[in-house]
Coordinates of C-alpha atoms and ligand atoms in Angstrom, one line a residue:
M621 CA 19.1 -10.8 -17.1
Y622 CA 18.6 -14.6 -16.9
R623 CA 18.4 -15.2 -20.6
T624 CA 18.8 -13.6 -24.0
H625 CA 16.8 -16.2 -25.9
T626 CA 14.5 -19.2 -25.2
C627 CA 15.5 -22.8 -26.0
G628 CA 13.3 -22.9 -29.0
E629 CA 14.5 -19.8 -30.8
L630 CA 18.0 -20.0 -32.2
R631 CA 18.7 -21.0 -35.9
S632 CA 21.8 -21.2 -38.1
S633 CA 21.3 -17.5 -39.0
D634 CA 22.3 -16.8 -35.4
A635 CA 25.7 -18.4 -35.7
G636 CA 28.5 -16.4 -34.1
R637 CA 26.2 -14.6 -31.6
E638 CA 26.9 -14.9 -27.9
V639 CA 23.7 -15.9 -26.1
T640 CA 22.5 -16.9 -22.7
L641 CA 19.8 -19.5 -22.2
A642 CA 18.1 -20.8 -19.0
G643 CA 16.2 -24.0 -18.6
W644 CA 16.2 -27.6 -17.4
V645 CA 18.8 -30.2 -18.2
Q646 CA 17.0 -32.9 -20.1
R647 CA 19.9 -35.2 -21.0
I648 CA 23.8 -35.2 -20.9
R649 CA 25.9 -37.3 -23.2
K650 CA 29.7 -37.6 -23.1
M651 CA 31.7 -38.3 -26.2
G652 CA 35.5 -38.1 -25.8
S653 CA 36.4 -34.7 -24.6
L654 CA 32.9 -33.3 -25.4
S655 CA 29.8 -33.2 -23.3
F656 CA 26.4 -32.6 -24.9
I657 CA 23.6 -31.2 -22.9
D658 CA 20.0 -31.0 -24.1
L659 CA 18.6 -27.8 -22.4
R660 CA 14.8 -27.6 -22.3
D661 CA 12.3 -24.9 -21.6
R662 CA 8.7 -24.4 -22.6
Y663 CA 9.8 -23.3 -26.1
G664 CA 12.0 -26.2 -27.1
I665 CA 15.4 -27.9 -26.7
T666 CA 18.8 -26.5 -27.5
Q667 CA 22.0 -28.5 -27.6
L668 CA 24.9 -27.2 -25.5
V669 CA 28.4 -28.4 -25.9
A670 CA 31.3 -28.2 -23.4
D671 CA 34.8 -29.1 -24.5
E672 CA 37.1 -30.4 -21.8
K673 CA 40.1 -29.1 -23.9
E674 CA 38.8 -25.6 -23.9
S675 CA 37.7 -24.9 -20.4
A676 CA 38.4 -27.0 -17.4
K677 CA 36.2 -24.8 -15.3
V678 CA 33.1 -25.2 -17.5
N679 CA 33.8 -28.8 -17.7
E680 CA 33.9 -29.2 -14.0
L681 CA 30.6 -27.6 -13.6
V682 CA 29.1 -29.7 -16.4
S683 CA 30.2 -32.8 -14.7
K684 CA 28.2 -31.8 -11.6
L685 CA 24.9 -31.5 -13.6
G686 CA 22.1 -34.0 -13.3
R687 CA 18.8 -34.5 -15.0
E688 CA 16.3 -31.6 -14.4
Y689 CA 18.9 -29.3 -12.9
V690 CA 18.0 -25.7 -13.6
I691 CA 21.0 -23.9 -15.3
Q692 CA 22.0 -20.7 -17.0
A693 CA 24.3 -21.3 -19.9
T694 CA 26.3 -18.8 -22.0
G695 CA 28.1 -19.4 -25.2
I696 CA 28.5 -18.8 -28.9
V697 CA 25.9 -20.1 -31.4
A698 CA 27.6 -22.5 -33.8
E699 CA 26.4 -24.5 -36.8
R700 CA 26.2 -28.2 -35.9
Q701 CA 28.2 -30.8 -37.6
S702 CA 25.4 -33.4 -37.5
K703 CA 22.2 -31.6 -37.8
N704 CA 18.9 -32.8 -36.3
S705 CA 16.1 -32.1 -38.7
K706 CA 13.5 -33.3 -36.1
I707 CA 13.7 -30.1 -33.9
P708 CA 13.6 -26.5 -35.0
T709 CA 16.9 -25.7 -33.3
G710 CA 18.5 -28.8 -34.7
E711 CA 20.9 -26.8 -37.0
I712 CA 22.8 -25.2 -34.2
E713 CA 24.4 -25.8 -30.8
I714 CA 25.9 -23.5 -28.2
K715 CA 29.6 -23.7 -27.5
L716 CA 29.6 -23.2 -23.7
S717 CA 31.8 -20.5 -22.2
A718 CA 30.0 -20.3 -18.8
V719 CA 27.5 -22.4 -16.9
K720 CA 25.7 -21.4 -13.7
I721 CA 23.7 -23.9 -11.6
L722 CA 20.5 -22.0 -10.6
N723 CA 19.1 -25.0 -8.8
S724 CA 19.8 -28.7 -8.4
A725 CA 17.2 -31.3 -8.7
V726 CA 16.7 -34.8 -7.3
T727 CA 16.3 -37.5 -9.9
P728 CA 12.8 -37.4 -11.3
P729 CA 10.7 -40.5 -10.8
F730 CA 10.2 -40.9 -14.6
T731 CA 11.9 -39.6 -17.7
I732 CA 10.7 -36.3 -18.9
E733 CA 10.6 -36.9 -22.6
D734 CA 7.8 -37.3 -25.2
N735 CA 7.6 -41.0 -24.5
T736 CA 8.1 -41.3 -20.8
D737 CA 8.6 -44.5 -18.8
G738 CA 6.3 -43.3 -16.0
G739 CA 2.9 -45.0 -15.4
E740 CA -0.3 -43.0 -15.1
D741 CA -0.5 -42.9 -11.3
L742 CA 3.1 -41.8 -10.9
R743 CA 2.8 -39.1 -13.4
A744 CA -0.4 -37.8 -11.8
Q745 CA 1.3 -37.7 -8.4
Y746 CA 4.1 -35.6 -10.0
R747 CA 1.9 -33.6 -12.3
Y748 CA 4.2 -30.6 -12.4
L749 CA 6.9 -32.9 -13.8
D750 CA 4.6 -34.5 -16.3
L751 CA 3.6 -31.0 -17.4
R752 CA 7.2 -30.4 -18.5
R753 CA 6.7 -33.0 -21.2
N754 CA 5.9 -31.8 -24.8
P755 CA 2.6 -33.6 -25.3
L756 CA 1.1 -31.9 -22.2
R757 CA 2.7 -28.6 -23.0
R758 CA 1.2 -28.7 -26.5
A759 CA -2.2 -29.6 -25.1
L760 CA -2.2 -26.6 -22.7
E761 CA -1.0 -24.3 -25.5
L762 CA -3.9 -25.6 -27.7
R763 CA -6.3 -25.0 -24.8
H764 CA -5.0 -21.4 -24.4
R765 CA -5.4 -20.7 -28.1
M766 CA -8.9 -22.1 -28.1
A767 CA -9.9 -19.9 -25.2
H768 CA -8.3 -16.9 -26.8
E769 CA -10.1 -17.4 -30.1
V770 CA -13.4 -18.0 -28.3
R771 CA -13.0 -14.7 -26.4
N772 CA -12.0 -12.8 -29.5
Y773 CA -14.7 -14.1 -31.7
L774 CA -17.5 -13.7 -29.2
S775 CA -16.4 -10.2 -28.1
D776 CA -16.2 -9.1 -31.7
I777 CA -19.8 -9.9 -32.2
G778 CA -21.0 -8.1 -29.1
F779 CA -20.9 -10.8 -26.4
L780 CA -20.0 -9.8 -22.9
E781 CA -18.1 -12.1 -20.6
I782 CA -19.8 -11.9 -17.3
E783 CA -18.8 -14.0 -14.2
T784 CA -21.5 -15.7 -12.1
P785 CA -21.1 -17.0 -8.6
F786 CA -19.8 -20.4 -7.5
L787 CA -21.5 -20.4 -4.2
I788 CA -25.1 -20.8 -5.1
K789 CA -28.3 -22.7 -4.5
S790 CA -28.7 -26.0 -6.3
T791 CA -29.7 -25.8 -10.0
P792 CA -30.5 -29.3 -11.1
E793 CA -29.0 -30.5 -14.4
G794 CA -29.5 -34.1 -13.7
A795 CA -26.4 -34.7 -11.5
R796 CA -25.8 -34.4 -7.8
D797 CA -24.6 -31.1 -6.4
F798 CA -21.3 -30.6 -4.6
V799 CA -22.2 -28.7 -1.4
V800 CA -20.3 -26.3 0.8
P801 CA -21.3 -25.7 4.4
S802 CA -21.8 -22.1 5.4
R803 CA -20.1 -21.2 8.6
M804 CA -22.0 -18.0 9.0
N805 CA -25.3 -19.7 8.4
P806 CA -25.0 -22.8 10.5
G807 CA -26.8 -25.9 9.2
E808 CA -27.1 -24.3 5.7
F809 CA -25.2 -25.2 2.6
Y810 CA -24.3 -23.6 -0.7
A811 CA -24.2 -25.7 -3.8
L812 CA -21.5 -25.4 -6.5
P813 CA -23.0 -24.7 -9.9
Q814 CA -23.5 -27.6 -12.2
S815 CA -23.7 -24.8 -14.8
P816 CA -24.6 -21.1 -14.7
Q817 CA -27.9 -21.9 -16.3
T818 CA -30.2 -19.9 -14.1
F819 CA -27.8 -17.0 -13.8
K820 CA -27.4 -16.6 -17.6
Q821 CA -31.2 -16.6 -17.9
L822 CA -31.4 -13.9 -15.2
L823 CA -28.8 -11.9 -17.2
M824 CA -31.2 -12.1 -20.2
V825 CA -34.0 -10.7 -18.0
A826 CA -31.6 -8.0 -17.0
G827 CA -31.1 -7.1 -20.6
Y828 CA -27.5 -8.4 -21.3
D829 CA -28.6 -9.9 -24.5
R830 CA -25.3 -11.6 -25.5
Y831 CA -23.5 -13.3 -22.6
F832 CA -20.7 -15.8 -22.5
Q833 CA -18.3 -17.1 -19.9
I834 CA -15.6 -19.7 -20.0
V835 CA -16.5 -21.2 -16.7
R836 CA -15.9 -24.0 -14.3
C837 CA -18.8 -26.3 -13.6
F838 CA -19.2 -29.0 -10.9
R839 CA -21.1 -32.2 -11.0
D840 CA -21.0 -35.0 -8.5
E841 CA -21.6 -37.8 -10.9
D842 CA -20.6 -41.4 -10.7
L843 CA -17.5 -41.0 -12.8
R844 CA -17.7 -42.6 -16.1
A845 CA -14.6 -42.9 -18.2
D846 CA -13.1 -39.6 -19.0
R847 CA -15.4 -37.4 -16.9
Q848 CA -14.2 -34.8 -14.5
P849 CA -16.1 -33.7 -11.4
E850 CA -15.1 -30.1 -12.3
F851 CA -14.9 -29.2 -15.9
T852 CA -15.0 -26.1 -18.0
Q853 CA -17.8 -24.9 -20.3
I854 CA -18.0 -22.1 -22.9
D855 CA -21.4 -21.0 -21.6
C856 CA -23.5 -18.7 -23.8
E857 CA -26.9 -17.1 -23.9
M858 CA -28.7 -14.7 -26.3
S859 CA -32.0 -12.8 -26.2
F860 CA -34.5 -12.2 -29.0
V861 CA -33.4 -15.3 -30.8
E862 CA -34.8 -18.4 -32.3
R863 CA -33.1 -21.7 -32.8
E864 CA -31.8 -20.7 -36.2
D865 CA -30.0 -17.6 -34.8
I866 CA -28.3 -19.7 -32.2
L867 CA -27.2 -22.4 -34.6
V868 CA -25.8 -19.8 -37.1
T869 CA -24.0 -17.8 -34.4
F870 CA -22.3 -20.8 -32.9
E871 CA -21.6 -22.5 -36.2
G872 CA -19.7 -19.3 -36.9
L873 CA -17.7 -19.7 -33.6
V874 CA -16.8 -23.3 -34.4
K875 CA -15.8 -22.5 -38.0
N876 CA -13.6 -19.7 -36.7
L877 CA -11.9 -22.2 -34.3
F878 CA -11.5 -24.7 -37.2
K879 CA -9.8 -22.0 -39.2
N880 CA -7.7 -20.2 -36.7
V881 CA -6.7 -23.2 -34.5
L882 CA -6.6 -26.1 -37.0
G883 CA -6.2 -24.2 -40.3
I884 CA -9.3 -25.9 -41.7
E885 CA -11.6 -23.9 -43.9
Y886 CA -15.1 -25.3 -43.4
D887 CA -17.3 -23.3 -45.8
K888 CA -20.4 -25.4 -46.0
P889 CA -23.2 -25.2 -43.5
F890 CA -22.9 -27.9 -40.8
P891 CA -25.2 -30.9 -41.5
R892 CA -28.2 -31.2 -39.3
I893 CA -30.3 -34.2 -38.3
S894 CA -33.3 -34.7 -36.0
Y895 CA -33.0 -36.8 -32.9
R896 CA -35.4 -39.3 -34.4
D897 CA -33.4 -39.7 -37.6
A898 CA -30.2 -39.9 -35.7
M899 CA -31.6 -42.8 -33.7
E900 CA -33.0 -44.4 -36.9
Y901 CA -29.8 -44.1 -39.0
Y902 CA -27.1 -44.1 -36.5
G903 CA -28.6 -45.7 -33.3
S904 CA -27.2 -42.7 -31.4
D905 CA -28.1 -39.2 -30.5
K906 CA -24.5 -38.2 -31.3
P907 CA -23.7 -39.8 -34.6
D908 CA -20.2 -40.1 -35.8
I909 CA -20.6 -39.1 -39.5
R910 CA -16.9 -39.3 -40.4
F911 CA -18.1 -42.4 -42.2
G912 CA -21.3 -43.8 -43.8
M913 CA -22.4 -47.3 -43.0
K914 CA -25.9 -46.0 -42.1
M915 CA -28.4 -48.2 -40.5
H916 CA -31.5 -49.4 -42.4
T917 CA -34.7 -50.5 -40.8
V918 CA -35.8 -53.7 -42.6
T919 CA -38.4 -55.0 -40.1
E920 CA -41.3 -55.3 -42.5
M921 CA -39.2 -56.5 -45.4
V922 CA -37.9 -59.6 -43.5
K923 CA -41.1 -60.7 -41.8
G924 CA -43.1 -63.7 -43.0
H925 CA -40.3 -65.9 -44.2
G926 CA -40.6 -68.4 -41.4
F927 CA -37.6 -67.1 -39.5
G928 CA -39.0 -66.8 -36.0
V929 CA -36.4 -64.4 -34.7
F930 CA -37.3 -61.8 -37.4
D931 CA -41.0 -62.6 -37.3
D932 CA -41.3 -61.9 -33.6
A933 CA -39.0 -58.8 -33.5
G934 CA -40.2 -55.3 -33.0
Y935 CA -37.2 -54.1 -35.0
V936 CA -34.8 -55.6 -37.5
G937 CA -31.9 -53.3 -38.6
A938 CA -29.0 -53.8 -40.9
I939 CA -25.7 -52.2 -41.9
A940 CA -23.5 -52.9 -44.9
V941 CA -19.9 -53.1 -43.9
P942 CA -17.8 -52.2 -46.9
G943 CA -15.3 -54.8 -48.2
C944 CA -15.9 -57.4 -45.4
A945 CA -17.7 -60.1 -47.3
C946 CA -14.4 -62.1 -47.1
Y947 CA -14.7 -62.3 -43.3
S948 CA -13.8 -65.8 -42.0
R949 CA -16.0 -68.0 -39.9
K950 CA -13.7 -67.2 -37.0
Q951 CA -14.1 -63.4 -37.5
L952 CA -17.8 -63.7 -37.7
D953 CA -18.0 -65.9 -34.5
E954 CA -15.9 -63.3 -32.7
L955 CA -18.3 -60.5 -33.9
T956 CA -21.2 -62.5 -32.7
E957 CA -19.7 -62.8 -29.3
W958 CA -19.0 -59.1 -29.4
V959 CA -22.7 -58.2 -29.9
K960 CA -23.8 -60.6 -27.2
R961 CA -21.7 -58.9 -24.6
P962 CA -24.0 -57.4 -21.9
Q963 CA -23.0 -53.8 -22.8
I964 CA -24.4 -54.4 -26.3
G965 CA -27.1 -56.9 -25.3
A966 CA -28.0 -58.5 -28.7
K967 CA -29.1 -62.2 -28.6
G968 CA -27.3 -63.0 -31.8
L969 CA -26.0 -61.7 -35.1
V970 CA -27.3 -62.4 -38.6
Y971 CA -24.9 -61.9 -41.4
I972 CA -25.1 -61.9 -45.2
K973 CA -21.8 -62.1 -47.1
Y974 CA -22.5 -60.4 -50.4
G975 CA -19.5 -61.8 -52.1
E976 CA -18.3 -61.5 -55.7
D977 CA -19.0 -65.2 -56.2
G978 CA -22.5 -65.3 -54.7
I979 CA -24.4 -64.5 -51.5
K980 CA -24.2 -66.5 -48.3
S981 CA -25.9 -66.0 -45.0
T982 CA -27.0 -67.4 -41.7
I983 CA -30.6 -67.2 -43.0
D984 CA -30.2 -69.1 -46.3
K985 CA -32.8 -71.5 -45.2
F986 CA -35.5 -68.9 -45.0
F987 CA -34.6 -66.5 -47.9
T988 CA -33.9 -67.2 -51.6
A989 CA -30.7 -65.8 -53.1
E990 CA -32.9 -63.2 -55.0
E991 CA -34.6 -62.2 -51.7
L992 CA -31.2 -61.7 -50.1
E993 CA -30.0 -59.7 -53.0
G994 CA -33.1 -57.5 -52.7
L995 CA -32.3 -57.1 -49.1
A996 CA -28.7 -56.2 -49.9
A997 CA -29.9 -53.6 -52.4
A998 CA -32.3 -52.1 -49.8
V999 CA -29.5 -51.6 -47.3
G1000 CA -27.3 -50.0 -50.0
A1001 CA -24.7 -52.9 -50.1
V1002 CA -22.5 -53.5 -53.1
K1003 CA -20.7 -56.7 -53.9
G1004 CA -17.9 -57.3 -51.5
D1005 CA -19.9 -56.0 -48.5
L1006 CA -20.8 -57.8 -45.4
I1007 CA -24.3 -57.1 -44.1
L1008 CA -24.8 -57.4 -40.4
M1009 CA -28.3 -57.5 -38.9
L1010 CA -29.6 -57.2 -35.3
S1011 CA -33.2 -57.8 -34.2
G1012 CA -35.2 -57.4 -31.1
A1013 CA -36.8 -54.6 -29.1
K1014 CA -36.6 -51.4 -31.2
K1015 CA -34.8 -48.8 -29.0
K1016 CA -32.4 -51.3 -27.5
M1017 CA -31.4 -52.9 -30.9
Q1018 CA -31.1 -49.5 -32.6
V1019 CA -28.6 -48.5 -29.9
A1020 CA -26.9 -51.9 -30.2
L1021 CA -26.6 -51.7 -34.0
G1022 CA -25.3 -48.1 -33.6
A1023 CA -22.6 -49.5 -31.3
L1024 CA -21.8 -52.2 -33.9
R1025 CA -21.5 -49.6 -36.6
L1026 CA -19.0 -47.6 -34.5
E1027 CA -17.0 -50.8 -33.8
M1028 CA -16.9 -51.7 -37.5
G1029 CA -16.0 -48.1 -38.4
A1030 CA -13.1 -48.2 -35.9
R1031 CA -11.9 -51.7 -37.1
L1032 CA -11.8 -50.4 -40.6
G1033 CA -9.9 -47.3 -39.6
L1034 CA -12.8 -45.0 -40.6
R1035 CA -12.8 -43.0 -37.4
D1036 CA -9.8 -40.9 -38.3
N1037 CA -8.9 -38.4 -35.7
S1038 CA -7.4 -36.0 -38.2
K1039 CA -10.8 -35.6 -39.8
Y1040 CA -13.5 -33.3 -38.4
A1041 CA -17.2 -34.0 -38.9
P1042 CA -19.5 -31.5 -37.1
L1043 CA -23.2 -32.1 -36.8
W1044 CA -26.2 -30.5 -35.2
V1045 CA -28.8 -32.7 -33.7
Y1046 CA -32.2 -31.1 -32.9
D1047 CA -35.7 -31.9 -31.7
F1048 CA -35.0 -34.0 -28.7
P1049 CA -37.8 -35.3 -26.6
L1050 CA -38.6 -32.8 -23.9
L1051 CA -39.2 -35.4 -21.2
E1052 CA -37.9 -38.8 -20.2
W1053 CA -40.0 -41.2 -18.1
D1054 CA -38.3 -43.0 -15.3
D1055 CA -39.9 -46.2 -14.3
E1056 CA -38.2 -46.5 -11.0
T1057 CA -39.3 -43.1 -9.6
A1058 CA -42.4 -43.1 -11.7
R1059 CA -42.0 -39.5 -12.9
F1060 CA -40.8 -37.5 -15.8
Y1061 CA -37.3 -35.9 -16.0
A1062 CA -36.3 -33.1 -18.3
M1063 CA -34.1 -34.6 -21.0
H1064 CA -32.0 -31.4 -21.2
H1065 CA -33.0 -29.3 -18.2
P1066 CA -36.2 -27.9 -16.8
F1067 CA -35.8 -24.5 -18.5
T1068 CA -35.9 -25.9 -22.0
A1069 CA -39.0 -24.8 -24.0
P1070 CA -41.3 -27.3 -25.6
K1071 CA -41.8 -26.8 -29.3
P1072 CA -44.7 -24.4 -29.8
E1073 CA -46.6 -26.9 -32.0
D1074 CA -46.5 -29.4 -29.1
L1075 CA -47.9 -27.1 -26.4
D1076 CA -51.3 -28.9 -26.4
K1077 CA -49.6 -32.2 -25.6
F1078 CA -47.5 -30.4 -23.0
Y1079 CA -50.7 -29.4 -21.1
S1080 CA -52.2 -32.8 -21.5
N1081 CA -52.1 -35.1 -18.4
R1082 CA -51.7 -38.3 -20.5
K1083 CA -48.3 -39.8 -20.2
E1084 CA -48.4 -40.9 -23.9
D1085 CA -49.0 -37.2 -24.9
L1086 CA -46.2 -35.9 -22.7
E1087 CA -43.8 -38.5 -24.1
Q1088 CA -44.3 -37.1 -27.5
V1089 CA -43.6 -33.5 -26.7
N1090 CA -40.4 -32.3 -28.5
A1091 CA -38.0 -29.8 -27.0
N1092 CA -36.6 -26.8 -28.8
A1093 CA -33.2 -28.2 -27.9
Y1094 CA -30.1 -29.0 -29.9
D1095 CA -26.7 -30.6 -29.5
F1096 CA -23.5 -29.9 -31.3
V1097 CA -21.7 -33.1 -32.1
L1098 CA -18.2 -33.5 -33.3
N1099 CA -16.8 -36.9 -34.5
G1100 CA -19.4 -38.8 -32.5
T1101 CA -18.9 -36.8 -29.3
E1102 CA -21.5 -34.4 -27.9
V1103 CA -19.5 -31.2 -27.5
G1104 CA -22.3 -28.7 -27.0
G1105 CA -25.9 -28.6 -26.0
G1106 CA -28.5 -26.0 -25.5
S1107 CA -32.1 -24.9 -26.1
I1108 CA -34.5 -22.1 -26.5
R1109 CA -35.8 -21.4 -23.0
I1110 CA -39.2 -21.1 -21.5
H1111 CA -39.6 -17.3 -20.8
D1112 CA -43.2 -17.3 -19.6
S1113 CA -43.6 -17.9 -15.9
N1114 CA -46.8 -19.9 -16.5
V1115 CA -45.2 -22.3 -18.9
Q1116 CA -42.3 -22.6 -16.4
E1117 CA -44.7 -23.4 -13.6
R1118 CA -46.4 -26.0 -15.8
M1119 CA -42.9 -27.5 -16.5
F1120 CA -42.2 -27.9 -12.8
E1121 CA -45.7 -29.5 -12.4
V1122 CA -45.0 -32.0 -15.1
L1123 CA -41.7 -32.8 -13.4
G1124 CA -43.6 -33.7 -10.3
F1125 CA -42.8 -30.7 -8.1
T1126 CA -45.5 -29.4 -5.8
K1127 CA -46.2 -25.7 -6.0
E1128 CA -44.4 -25.1 -2.7
D1129 CA -41.4 -27.2 -3.7
A1130 CA -41.1 -25.4 -7.1
E1131 CA -41.5 -22.1 -5.2
Y1132 CA -38.8 -23.0 -2.6
R1133 CA -36.3 -24.1 -5.2
F1134 CA -37.0 -22.0 -8.2
G1135 CA -39.1 -19.1 -6.9
F1136 CA -36.4 -16.6 -7.9
I1137 CA -36.5 -17.5 -11.6
I1138 CA -40.3 -17.9 -11.8
N1139 CA -40.6 -14.5 -10.2
A1140 CA -38.0 -12.9 -12.5
F1141 CA -39.9 -14.1 -15.5
K1142 CA -42.8 -11.9 -14.3
Y1143 CA -40.8 -8.8 -14.8
G1144 CA -40.4 -8.8 -18.5
A1145 CA -38.3 -11.8 -19.6
P1146 CA -37.3 -11.6 -23.3
P1147 CA -37.4 -14.7 -25.5
H1148 CA -34.0 -16.2 -25.1
G1149 CA -31.9 -19.3 -25.7
G1150 CA -28.4 -20.5 -25.5
I1151 CA -25.8 -23.2 -25.6
A1152 CA -22.8 -24.5 -23.6
F1153 CA -19.8 -26.3 -25.0
G1154 CA -17.7 -28.7 -23.0
F1155 CA -14.5 -26.9 -23.3
D1156 CA -12.1 -29.7 -22.1
R1157 CA -13.6 -32.2 -24.6
F1158 CA -13.6 -29.6 -27.4
C1159 CA -9.9 -29.1 -26.8
A1160 CA -9.2 -32.8 -26.8
L1161 CA -11.0 -33.3 -30.1
F1162 CA -9.1 -30.4 -31.6
G1163 CA -5.9 -32.1 -30.4
G1164 CA -7.0 -35.3 -32.0
Q1165 CA -7.1 -37.1 -28.6
E1166 CA -9.9 -39.1 -26.9
T1167 CA -9.0 -38.2 -23.4
I1168 CA -9.6 -34.8 -21.8
R1169 CA -7.2 -35.2 -18.9
D1170 CA -4.2 -34.0 -20.9
Y1171 CA -6.0 -30.8 -21.6
I1172 CA -6.5 -29.9 -18.0
A1173 CA -3.5 -28.8 -16.1
F1174 CA -4.4 -30.4 -12.8
P1175 CA -7.1 -33.0 -13.4
K1176 CA -8.7 -35.5 -11.1
N1177 CA -8.2 -39.3 -11.6
N1178 CA -11.1 -41.6 -12.4
T1179 CA -12.2 -42.0 -8.9
G1180 CA -12.5 -38.2 -8.6
R1181 CA -9.2 -37.8 -6.6
D1182 CA -6.4 -35.3 -7.0
V1183 CA -3.6 -37.7 -6.3
M1184 CA -1.0 -35.0 -6.2
L1185 CA -2.8 -33.1 -3.3
D1186 CA -4.3 -36.3 -2.0
A1187 CA -7.8 -34.7 -2.0
P1188 CA -10.5 -35.0 -0.9
S1189 CA -9.3 -35.5 2.6
R1190 CA -10.6 -35.3 6.1
I1191 CA -10.8 -32.0 8.0
D1192 CA -10.0 -31.3 11.6
A1193 CA -12.6 -31.8 14.2
S1194 CA -12.4 -28.2 15.1
Q1195 CA -13.1 -27.2 11.5
M1196 CA -16.1 -29.4 11.5
E1197 CA -17.4 -28.0 14.7
E1198 CA -17.0 -24.4 13.4
L1199 CA -19.0 -25.4 10.4
C1200 CA -21.6 -27.1 12.5
I1201 CA -21.3 -30.4 10.6
A1202 CA -20.6 -34.0 11.7
S1203 CA -19.4 -37.0 9.8
T1204 CA -21.2 -40.3 9.9
V1205 CA -18.1 -42.1 8.8
K1206 CA -16.2 -43.9 11.6
E1207 CA -12.6 -42.7 12.2
D1208 CA -10.8 -45.7 10.9
K1209 CA -7.9 -44.2 8.9
Ligands
LIG1367 N1 -26.7 -25.4 -19.0 C1 -26.7 -26.4 -20.1 C2 -25.7 -27.5 -19.8 O1 -24.8 -27.4 -19.0 C3 -26.4 -25.8 -21.4 C4 -27.4 -24.9 -21.9 O2 -28.6 -25.3 -22.0 O3 -27.1 -23.8 -22.3 O4 -25.8 -28.5 -20.4

């Protein structure tokens, strides 16, 4: 037997017992005749002590140990003289009677402690060492608990976990596919699934009315910050449901996770907001509602005062930033520069300081103090607030003001990661026009149903009508991050064919790419709908972190590489030949 206990288990009530532990040497300190060793395993750290005066043999072995050696240690549990209240085993230590080196270790390239000295690249290269650190261990434990709770909860309410294939034909979700050459079918390729979307719908046709899967998905996107080319979804689908059934079912799942993973009882229904209102009040389709500071449209109110910037604007919006009327000239100049950055794209910033001792603004020339007070009241400001206003083209400035709202929320410490603010966003537009390719794209995906009341417009050939069609789609947002998205699906093959037509597919093209699903719908497809949650991000949010990488055991870096494996990499010429593929890249490496 290698061990009687783990390194996280022993307490003062175990004093006097003889135990054997196994683990990694985290640190060794010498003090006079004593040597102290921190022994680590997945469960914690236990202090071992060797006394030169008691056993020369043990002492000799201890003197050979180095960081990250794997050892087996036997001794008696004893109460510690100086207790360490920071760790659960801090009351005790093990007085060593025997030590066995199970394996030596070369010196690790960085310290394996909570706060390591290793940079990101180095830690990625030695991921297995980084994974020994507590923050990563805790992250993976949280991930496991989340997955476990999801499986329990959904199984208990009748969902079946069903696996779907990875080697498939491309199902567009708006990203590029990763492709895999087929050796047995020369010149042909599989695609890796961007999601199991079509399969889960086929499972509905097959009668499996409650499906889920914790599943890997693959999207060849230009990597934006904190995206992974392969990521995990909690993918779900249900039959004989309307939007309400889906929202209620998955609100149940999320509440259960809040309760069992975070210990948070969330007993109210989750708030809901339409896409249009989300844009109007938060300038975002994924509002962070941990704080207020809602946006107000004041376009009409501020026109006609001779201030050209407002008079010519399609949109003027304002937020009241609590307690910031005291901002200095310098702070306001800095904010003005902030909104003018190309990512935000505002031409300038108008401010009103609604101070205790009067009102002051950049637009004093055009508005009387009473008018400014009226404006302050209209945007819900109270004395002490700073009102910030942006103007210009509607959509662009709504988004810009939304970004400014988030920035001010962050600066005021209102985006507190220990708080959880869930939200449903619904009624997204079905289609998005793309000027460059001069065609519509599905905002969610091509299987999303238009709202029944918009069907007339859906069959119209006028662009303006099609732009107004709402989708029966919804997103689940947590703390300003889109964590889930889904929709009620089209289940009528004629509507599905119309959808492909609207998206600019010829009949033949639609048939070639999606014939299988259009066809399946002809054999009795039930009304159905579903949702998928981004599992990695969900875990990160539950862990109170912004970045998902810590919640994935072996993630890719932000250029899509696995630096530990050094992948992707070239393959042998013979392998290429066998696969009947050639590379257009010159051999220059
Ligand atoms: N397949 C969709 C996605 O990956 C989710 C869904 O509609 O259920 O976003």
